Amino acid sequence: MKIQPSDTPLLQWAGDTLAIGLFEDAVELTDELAKLDEQFGGVLKELIAEEEFTAKAYSTIFTRVRSASPIRKVILVGLGKLEALKLETLRRAAAAVARVAKKQKSISLGLSFPLWNNQSDATAQALTEGVQLALHQDLRFKSEPEEKETKLQTLDLLGLSGQEAAITLANHIVSGVILTRELVAAPANEVTPITLAETAQGMATEHGIDVKILEREECEKLGMGAFLGVAQASDLPPKFIHLTYKPEGTARRKLAIIGKGLTFDSGGLNIKGAGSGIETMKMDMGGAGAILGAAKAIAQIKPDVEVHFISAATENMISGHAMHPGDILKASNGKTIEVNNTDAEGRLTLADALVYADKLGVDAVVDLATLTGACIIALGDDIAGLYTPDDALASELEQAAETAGEKLWRMPMEEKYFEGLKSGIADMKNTGPRAGGSITAALFLKQFIKDTPWAHLDVAGPVWTDKENGYNSPGATGYGVRTLVNWVLAA
Ligand code: BES
Ligand code: MN
Ligand code: ZN
């Protein structure tokens, strides 16, 4: 699909489907739209006057029109109340329009939307993201797709002339989100640690960035006993992935982002029981998916920030050589861990990834992990838990997430709860009591970072959705990519 800014006046615009964003309470056509509506015989005015359409956020109404203008279809979309307008409102409204346009087999769509905060660039970016993300559909595993591909060929952003750069930026970001969605949605027999490593290598070749894959032997040499303890039951080789994007000139800032990369989580010998959602545990590499998607976007955007993308990729399996509950592992910082539950494997893999990242001499480390069911209980499916001892980093991430429309909420790092991880025999256990399970997981991770400012995002909920939700469709959402990219760009 070709997306272009357009300064063609509405009355001369020559596409087949026009979508108009309107505010609730004072649903009014601009003078230009009113003139166009006269050509349509006043059908839009009528819809509004008869309150068929009240512009509640994301509500849509579709009507066919006939006039001298080539426009044949009109979609009105609600933006809610003017004073509550956010970038995310535009993104979701654009997504709602895209879904209608697809259903109505539109070929050329024009969006006539008000600006957010008088900012043409942010508006163009949000509209592009909303449409592209809503239209992405994953038909890779259907032999005969019953769902039809969209017929949409062009998208005109009306009144947003000159915003080519914002559209390009949005397209780079969307390409990253789609890569993430496809990695996360693919089953564990398709996306393995090997696939993740190959994806990183392919990206390095394509975009000219550095890649290093540490094989098992190298991880052994580095003393990554926690990561390798998890990996030991799998028939597949573990892959420690390290991609590096370096700007051409000097970097303003150096950052590392880590993603939990469990391509399947059976629970290990503490196997996941009925109702645990074991069949969706292919998404336990949602963090790794997000950092690879972010890498793809950043390699194209080329900011003057150095970024390291890291994932200790493996799967948590069962076999005669699986780790036993009660085994003691030694992480690469020398700390010993009594594995009282093999299903708390993510934190074991992250422990060694954090120690590795901490040694890079970066200004901040952020990890994303589908770490705990407890975080979903606390915050629900849509909101990630943000854990960090660092207030400045917390507000950077909160700002980045707000702009992205990805929800996160800062959680407390209650040091006292670390008592729950005390072990009689080793330095710590890997799990504490059920209560506060997402907090103790974060406190566990903190043991593996020395002085680098660090934040942990527990993304167990938002990487996956069962329902259609804005620009997300059932399945993988690609959560995290847009927040990470915003964070890097704002650094
Ligand atoms: N990958 C899971 C967490 C998870 C659960 C992600 C549901 C997405 C949806 C993680 O490895 C895990 O099993 N965590 C355990 C920890 C427990 C053993 C302390 C959990 O949350 O039950
Ligand atoms: Mn687990
Ligand atoms: Zn897991």
XYZ file of C-alpha atoms and ligand atoms in Angstrom:
515
model
C 0.000 0.000 0.000
C 1.256 3.446 -0.888
C 0.833 6.023 1.853
C 1.184 9.656 0.904
C 0.531 13.050 2.382
C -1.795 15.105 0.253
C -2.627 18.779 -0.055
C -5.406 18.222 -2.570
C -8.463 20.158 -1.401
C -11.244 17.814 -0.301
C -13.511 19.005 -3.082
C -10.984 17.842 -5.647
C -9.810 14.668 -3.965
C -10.354 11.761 -6.350
C -10.263 8.551 -4.298
C -13.141 6.155 -3.765
C -13.427 6.215 0.033
C -13.244 9.244 2.284
C -12.958 8.852 6.048
C -13.701 11.771 8.324
C -12.734 12.014 11.982
C -15.229 13.944 14.130
C -15.422 14.958 17.790
C -18.166 13.948 20.176
C -20.557 16.575 21.654
C -20.081 19.103 18.886
C -20.309 16.848 15.851
C -19.750 19.339 13.083
C -18.586 19.285 9.513
C -15.913 21.787 8.560
C -16.948 24.306 5.878
C -15.066 22.271 3.292
C -16.792 19.046 4.337
C -20.176 20.786 4.423
C -19.619 21.873 0.808
C -18.677 18.361 -0.193
C -21.719 17.054 1.659
C -23.933 19.348 -0.431
C -22.733 17.377 -3.450
C -23.752 14.200 -1.615
C -27.243 15.625 -1.129
C -26.613 16.379 2.533
C -26.468 12.749 3.646
C -23.709 13.369 6.210
C -25.567 16.316 7.748
C -28.623 14.124 7.993
C -26.740 11.287 9.707
C -25.426 13.724 12.261
C -28.680 15.634 12.748
C -30.645 12.460 13.301
C -27.953 11.325 15.745
C -27.297 8.197 13.776
C -23.722 9.165 14.459
C -22.603 10.804 17.710
C -18.822 10.405 17.288
C -18.228 8.283 20.355
C -14.569 7.232 20.254
C -13.886 4.598 17.567
C -17.530 4.315 16.530
C -17.914 4.262 12.764
C -20.715 4.687 10.303
C -20.455 3.808 6.671
C -22.514 5.251 3.848
C -22.473 5.112 0.087
C -22.713 8.397 -1.762
C -23.225 9.433 -5.349
C -22.243 12.764 -6.820
C -20.053 14.476 -9.386
C -17.074 13.661 -7.147
C -15.420 10.226 -7.624
C -15.986 9.540 -3.909
C -18.401 6.623 -3.568
C -18.022 5.637 0.065
C -17.817 7.706 3.227
C -16.759 6.516 6.662
C -17.415 8.750 9.656
C -15.331 7.853 12.678
C -15.691 9.133 16.213
C -12.750 10.657 18.059
C -14.481 11.072 21.419
C -14.222 14.382 23.218
C -11.896 17.063 21.888
C -10.280 17.702 25.269
C -9.465 13.991 25.668
C -7.773 13.621 22.273
C -4.569 11.603 22.454
C -2.264 10.322 19.746
C -3.548 6.858 20.606
C -7.101 8.043 19.832
C -6.007 8.887 16.289
C -4.161 5.576 15.941
C -7.191 3.571 17.041
C -9.664 5.646 15.027
C -7.508 5.158 11.925
C -7.496 1.433 12.676
C -11.299 1.409 12.923
C -11.497 3.158 9.541
C -9.030 0.721 7.980
C -11.132 -2.241 9.097
C -14.277 -0.733 7.548
C -12.437 0.199 4.349
C -11.143 -3.348 4.035
C -14.605 -4.811 4.551
C -16.053 -2.390 1.987
C -13.317 -3.286 -0.506
C -12.040 0.264 -0.778
C -9.122 0.773 -3.131
C -8.075 4.324 -2.368
C -8.735 5.740 1.070
C -8.422 9.355 2.162
C -8.237 10.315 5.822
C -9.484 13.737 6.825
C -8.619 14.011 10.499
C -7.954 16.900 12.866
C -4.387 17.400 14.111
C -3.267 16.214 17.508
C -1.810 19.099 19.495
C -1.258 21.083 16.272
C 1.439 18.562 15.351
C 1.295 17.411 11.750
C 4.237 15.001 12.093
C 2.933 13.125 15.138
C -0.532 13.014 13.562
C 0.734 11.594 10.261
C 2.825 9.017 12.123
C -0.069 7.880 14.322
C -2.520 7.593 11.409
C -0.014 5.580 9.373
C 0.687 3.253 12.282
C -2.998 2.748 13.059
C -3.920 1.825 9.482
C -0.891 -0.401 8.821
C -1.090 -2.293 12.107
C -4.837 -2.868 11.762
C -4.459 -4.186 8.212
C -1.635 -6.597 8.994
C -2.917 -10.140 8.906
C -0.990 -13.312 9.392
C -1.966 -15.876 6.761
C 1.343 -17.788 6.823
C -0.125 -20.937 8.277
C -3.353 -21.161 6.246
C -3.226 -23.309 3.153
C -6.375 -21.686 1.835
C -6.961 -18.378 3.529
C -10.674 -17.686 3.935
C -9.923 -14.120 4.925
C -9.326 -11.885 1.956
C -6.306 -9.672 1.589
C -7.115 -5.984 1.647
C -7.683 -4.360 -1.728
C -6.471 -1.030 -0.427
C -3.761 0.384 -2.671
C -3.361 3.966 -1.623
C -3.826 5.896 1.573
C -3.913 9.679 1.333
C -3.355 11.679 4.494
C -5.347 14.770 3.621
C -4.107 18.108 4.891
C -0.805 16.570 5.940
C 1.341 17.614 3.009
C 5.055 17.639 3.695
C 4.841 14.784 6.185
C 6.788 12.229 4.107
C 9.427 11.836 6.833
C 6.819 11.073 9.498
C 5.267 8.448 7.231
C 8.660 6.873 6.562
C 9.379 6.786 10.288
C 6.014 5.129 10.908
C 6.720 2.573 8.176
C 10.088 1.659 9.736
C 8.437 1.207 13.106
C 5.552 -0.796 11.654
C 7.990 -3.122 9.870
C 9.543 -3.835 13.272
C 6.193 -4.432 14.963
C 5.141 -6.820 12.206
C 8.390 -8.780 12.479
C 7.741 -9.087 16.224
C 4.136 -10.180 15.727
C 5.204 -12.843 13.237
C 7.976 -14.175 15.460
C 5.720 -14.320 18.511
C 2.721 -15.810 16.714
C 4.728 -18.551 15.010
C 4.609 -21.853 16.891
C 7.538 -23.392 18.749
C 8.175 -25.888 15.953
C 8.736 -22.941 13.624
C 10.461 -20.335 15.773
C 13.257 -21.979 17.761
C 16.401 -20.503 19.323
C 18.053 -21.263 15.969
C 15.376 -19.271 14.100
C 15.825 -16.312 16.438
C 19.585 -16.372 15.888
C 19.090 -16.614 12.127
C 16.643 -13.720 12.218
C 19.243 -11.619 14.039
C 21.933 -12.648 11.534
C 19.666 -11.916 8.572
C 18.890 -8.503 9.966
C 22.570 -7.769 10.527
C 23.333 -8.598 6.893
C 20.367 -6.682 5.542
C 20.887 -3.517 7.571
C 24.635 -3.614 8.100
C 24.666 -3.897 11.864
C 26.909 -6.080 14.054
C 25.818 -9.473 15.305
C 27.382 -11.976 17.656
C 25.824 -15.340 18.458
C 27.367 -17.085 21.454
C 27.077 -20.867 21.212
C 26.788 -23.150 24.238
C 30.571 -23.531 24.631
C 31.137 -19.777 24.775
C 28.311 -19.368 27.258
C 29.966 -22.090 29.365
C 33.255 -20.193 29.233
C 31.477 -17.081 30.442
C 30.027 -19.083 33.319
C 26.396 -18.657 32.279
C 25.214 -21.527 34.475
C 21.740 -20.122 35.033
C 20.956 -19.748 31.323
C 22.498 -23.115 30.503
C 20.640 -24.847 33.330
C 17.376 -23.907 31.631
C 18.725 -24.874 28.207
C 20.009 -28.316 29.188
C 16.774 -30.270 28.623
C 16.256 -29.030 25.088
C 17.360 -30.967 22.034
C 17.963 -27.613 20.381
C 21.143 -25.604 20.962
C 20.829 -22.456 23.075
C 21.731 -19.230 21.298
C 22.897 -16.117 23.093
C 22.075 -13.313 20.682
C 23.809 -9.943 20.696
C 23.051 -7.421 17.956
C 24.659 -4.000 18.016
C 23.542 -0.880 16.218
C 26.207 1.847 16.141
C 25.624 5.293 14.664
C 28.112 6.648 12.130
C 29.266 9.524 14.311
C 29.636 9.550 18.064
C 26.771 8.079 20.020
C 24.836 10.468 22.260
C 24.011 7.590 24.544
C 24.627 3.846 24.798
C 21.747 1.585 25.670
C 21.086 -2.130 26.013
C 17.750 -3.856 25.695
C 17.256 -7.468 26.654
C 14.346 -9.732 25.720
C 13.355 -12.994 27.407
C 13.691 -15.579 24.635
C 11.931 -18.789 25.666
C 10.662 -20.171 22.376
C 8.587 -22.586 24.455
C 7.958 -22.869 28.167
C 6.659 -26.260 29.253
C 7.503 -25.424 32.859
C 10.232 -28.079 32.904
C 9.843 -30.801 35.540
C 7.496 -28.419 37.390
C 5.420 -28.921 34.287
C 2.592 -26.504 33.580
C -0.733 -28.037 34.573
C -4.243 -27.868 33.154
C -5.484 -24.312 32.691
C -1.966 -22.869 32.762
C -2.141 -21.904 29.107
C 0.771 -24.172 28.184
C -0.468 -24.244 24.562
C 0.191 -20.500 24.240
C 3.715 -20.705 25.652
C 5.180 -20.201 22.199
C 4.737 -16.529 23.102
C 7.288 -16.773 25.902
C 9.789 -15.147 23.543
C 7.663 -11.991 23.359
C 10.561 -10.024 24.850
C 13.058 -11.411 22.336
C 10.542 -10.725 19.565
C 10.244 -7.123 20.731
C 13.981 -6.470 20.793
C 14.390 -7.947 17.297
C 11.504 -5.803 16.040
C 13.035 -2.753 17.712
C 16.399 -3.609 16.126
C 14.787 -3.762 12.689
C 13.151 -0.369 13.196
C 16.249 1.277 14.671
C 18.582 -0.082 11.992
C 16.407 1.729 9.445
C 15.811 4.924 11.429
C 19.526 5.275 12.246
C 19.430 7.468 15.372
C 22.718 8.709 16.869
C 22.402 6.327 19.810
C 24.286 3.049 20.247
C 21.911 0.201 21.028
C 22.675 -3.377 22.062
C 19.929 -5.971 21.570
C 20.372 -9.079 23.664
C 18.525 -12.331 24.173
C 19.522 -15.607 25.842
C 17.344 -17.831 23.664
C 16.356 -21.388 24.518
C 13.289 -23.477 25.364
C 12.239 -24.862 28.745
C 11.734 -28.577 28.171
C 11.605 -31.926 29.888
C 14.038 -34.783 29.323
C 16.343 -37.170 31.149
C 18.880 -34.382 31.304
C 16.518 -31.663 32.467
C 17.445 -29.685 35.563
C 15.835 -31.097 38.679
C 13.770 -29.022 41.052
C 16.250 -28.261 43.802
C 19.296 -28.053 41.541
C 21.757 -25.297 42.343
C 23.001 -23.196 39.437
C 25.793 -20.638 39.342
C 25.208 -17.494 37.286
C 27.984 -15.602 35.468
C 28.361 -13.093 38.316
C 29.157 -15.986 40.661
C 25.830 -15.957 42.504
C 24.282 -19.330 43.267
C 20.583 -20.084 42.762
C 18.530 -22.915 44.218
C 15.968 -23.756 41.554
C 12.946 -24.487 43.704
C 10.696 -24.208 40.662
C 11.840 -25.033 37.125
C 8.898 -23.020 35.753
C 10.523 -19.791 36.947
C 13.019 -20.207 34.110
C 12.813 -16.765 32.496
C 14.602 -15.060 35.381
C 17.385 -17.656 35.170
C 18.034 -16.892 31.509
C 17.769 -13.154 32.170
C 20.226 -13.353 35.065
C 23.107 -14.150 32.707
C 21.857 -11.732 30.058
C 21.783 -8.932 32.646
C 25.318 -9.696 33.859
C 26.482 -9.644 30.210
C 24.713 -6.339 29.461
C 25.985 -4.748 32.664
C 29.553 -5.316 31.446
C 29.024 -3.450 28.161
C 29.437 -0.079 29.859
C 26.099 1.244 28.616
C 24.140 4.131 30.163
C 21.013 2.053 30.798
C 19.691 -1.478 30.500
C 16.027 -2.320 29.945
C 14.700 -5.862 29.868
C 11.347 -7.041 28.528
C 10.080 -10.401 29.686
C 6.905 -12.448 29.714
C 7.965 -13.178 33.245
C 5.015 -13.869 35.532
C 1.376 -14.840 35.522
C 1.253 -12.807 38.749
C 1.774 -9.608 36.744
C -1.284 -10.468 34.633
C -3.278 -11.009 37.837
C -2.099 -7.614 39.097
C -2.510 -5.493 35.956
C -4.679 -7.482 33.561
C -3.978 -8.385 29.971
C -3.242 -4.955 28.528
C -0.789 -3.392 30.958
C 2.881 -4.196 31.472
C 4.489 -3.906 34.904
C 7.433 -1.483 35.073
C 10.035 -2.161 37.740
C 13.028 0.057 38.308
C 14.854 1.621 41.227
C 15.651 4.572 38.934
C 13.076 7.391 38.845
C 14.573 9.121 35.799
C 14.547 5.908 33.763
C 10.998 5.235 34.939
C 9.748 8.542 33.616
C 11.620 8.127 30.321
C 9.901 4.805 29.776
C 6.518 6.095 30.924
C 6.784 8.940 28.422
C 7.878 6.614 25.604
C 4.997 4.251 26.328
C 2.435 7.049 26.549
C 3.447 8.344 23.112
C 3.290 4.789 21.745
C -0.109 4.118 23.282
C 1.370 1.026 24.971
C 0.222 0.776 28.548
C 2.558 0.231 31.459
C 2.356 0.883 35.178
C 5.174 1.340 37.653
C 5.247 -1.279 40.377
C 7.074 -1.167 43.707
C 10.446 -2.845 44.230
C 9.739 -3.709 47.839
C 13.161 -4.872 49.089
C 11.659 -6.565 52.114
C 10.030 -9.130 49.846
C 13.475 -10.394 48.890
C 13.263 -12.362 52.146
C 10.897 -14.646 50.253
C 13.826 -15.647 48.027
C 16.188 -16.563 50.880
C 17.665 -20.027 50.452
C 19.073 -22.222 53.191
C 21.694 -23.678 50.880
C 22.411 -21.198 48.060
C 22.549 -17.404 47.702
C 18.893 -17.299 46.716
C 15.978 -19.379 45.485
C 14.423 -18.615 42.133
C 10.855 -18.312 43.458
C 9.216 -16.981 46.589
C 5.629 -17.103 47.824
C 2.707 -16.786 45.419
C 1.750 -13.395 46.827
C 3.682 -10.595 45.155
C 5.120 -13.016 42.593
C 5.819 -10.349 39.987
C 7.655 -8.199 42.559
C 9.926 -11.010 43.790
C 10.713 -11.850 40.165
C 11.910 -8.253 39.655
C 13.912 -8.363 42.920
C 15.546 -11.570 41.702
C 16.628 -9.862 38.464
C 18.055 -6.917 40.388
C 20.708 -9.253 41.883
C 22.353 -9.458 38.469
C 22.850 -5.766 37.745
C 25.502 -3.758 39.570
C 25.427 -0.027 38.961
C 23.938 0.485 35.513
C 20.511 2.161 35.600
C 18.118 -0.678 34.884
C 14.410 -1.240 34.299
C 12.408 -4.406 33.896
C 9.132 -4.646 31.997
C 6.959 -7.647 32.798
C 5.067 -7.973 29.501
C 3.357 -11.335 30.149
C -0.076 -9.779 29.534
C 0.179 -7.355 26.635
C 2.269 -9.373 24.146
C -0.805 -11.438 23.359
C -4.508 -10.704 22.908
C -7.505 -12.971 22.501
C -9.734 -10.182 21.215
C -9.639 -7.606 18.469
C -8.500 -4.453 20.232
C -7.852 -1.218 18.315
C -5.115 -1.960 15.781
C -4.398 -5.339 17.380
C -6.057 -8.530 16.184
C -6.302 -11.799 18.112
C -2.788 -13.196 18.537
C 0.550 -11.444 18.937
C 0.420 -7.671 19.395
C 4.069 -6.725 18.887
C 3.941 -4.977 22.255
C 7.081 -3.143 23.295
C 8.620 -2.278 19.944
C 7.075 1.178 19.727
C 7.876 2.043 23.350
C 11.484 0.908 22.904
C 11.912 2.868 19.676
C 10.425 6.010 21.245
C 12.702 5.571 24.235
C 15.813 5.226 22.068
C 14.851 8.189 19.866
C 14.175 10.412 22.871
C 17.404 9.357 24.588
N 6.352 -17.699 31.018
C 5.793 -17.796 32.309
C 4.955 -16.578 32.684
C 3.690 -16.383 31.895
C 2.491 -16.870 32.352
C 3.709 -15.665 30.719
C 1.330 -16.661 31.646
C 2.552 -15.449 30.000
C 1.352 -15.953 30.469
C 6.899 -17.933 33.350
O 8.029 -18.600 32.936
C 6.321 -18.725 34.483
O 6.034 -19.869 34.288
N 6.158 -18.079 35.622
C 5.605 -18.709 36.744
C 6.426 -18.315 37.950
C 6.123 -19.118 39.168
C 6.622 -20.545 38.989
C 6.769 -18.469 40.352
C 4.170 -18.239 36.887
O 3.907 -17.082 36.615
O 3.324 -19.049 37.230
Mn 7.844 -20.712 33.213
Zn 8.422 -18.550 30.923
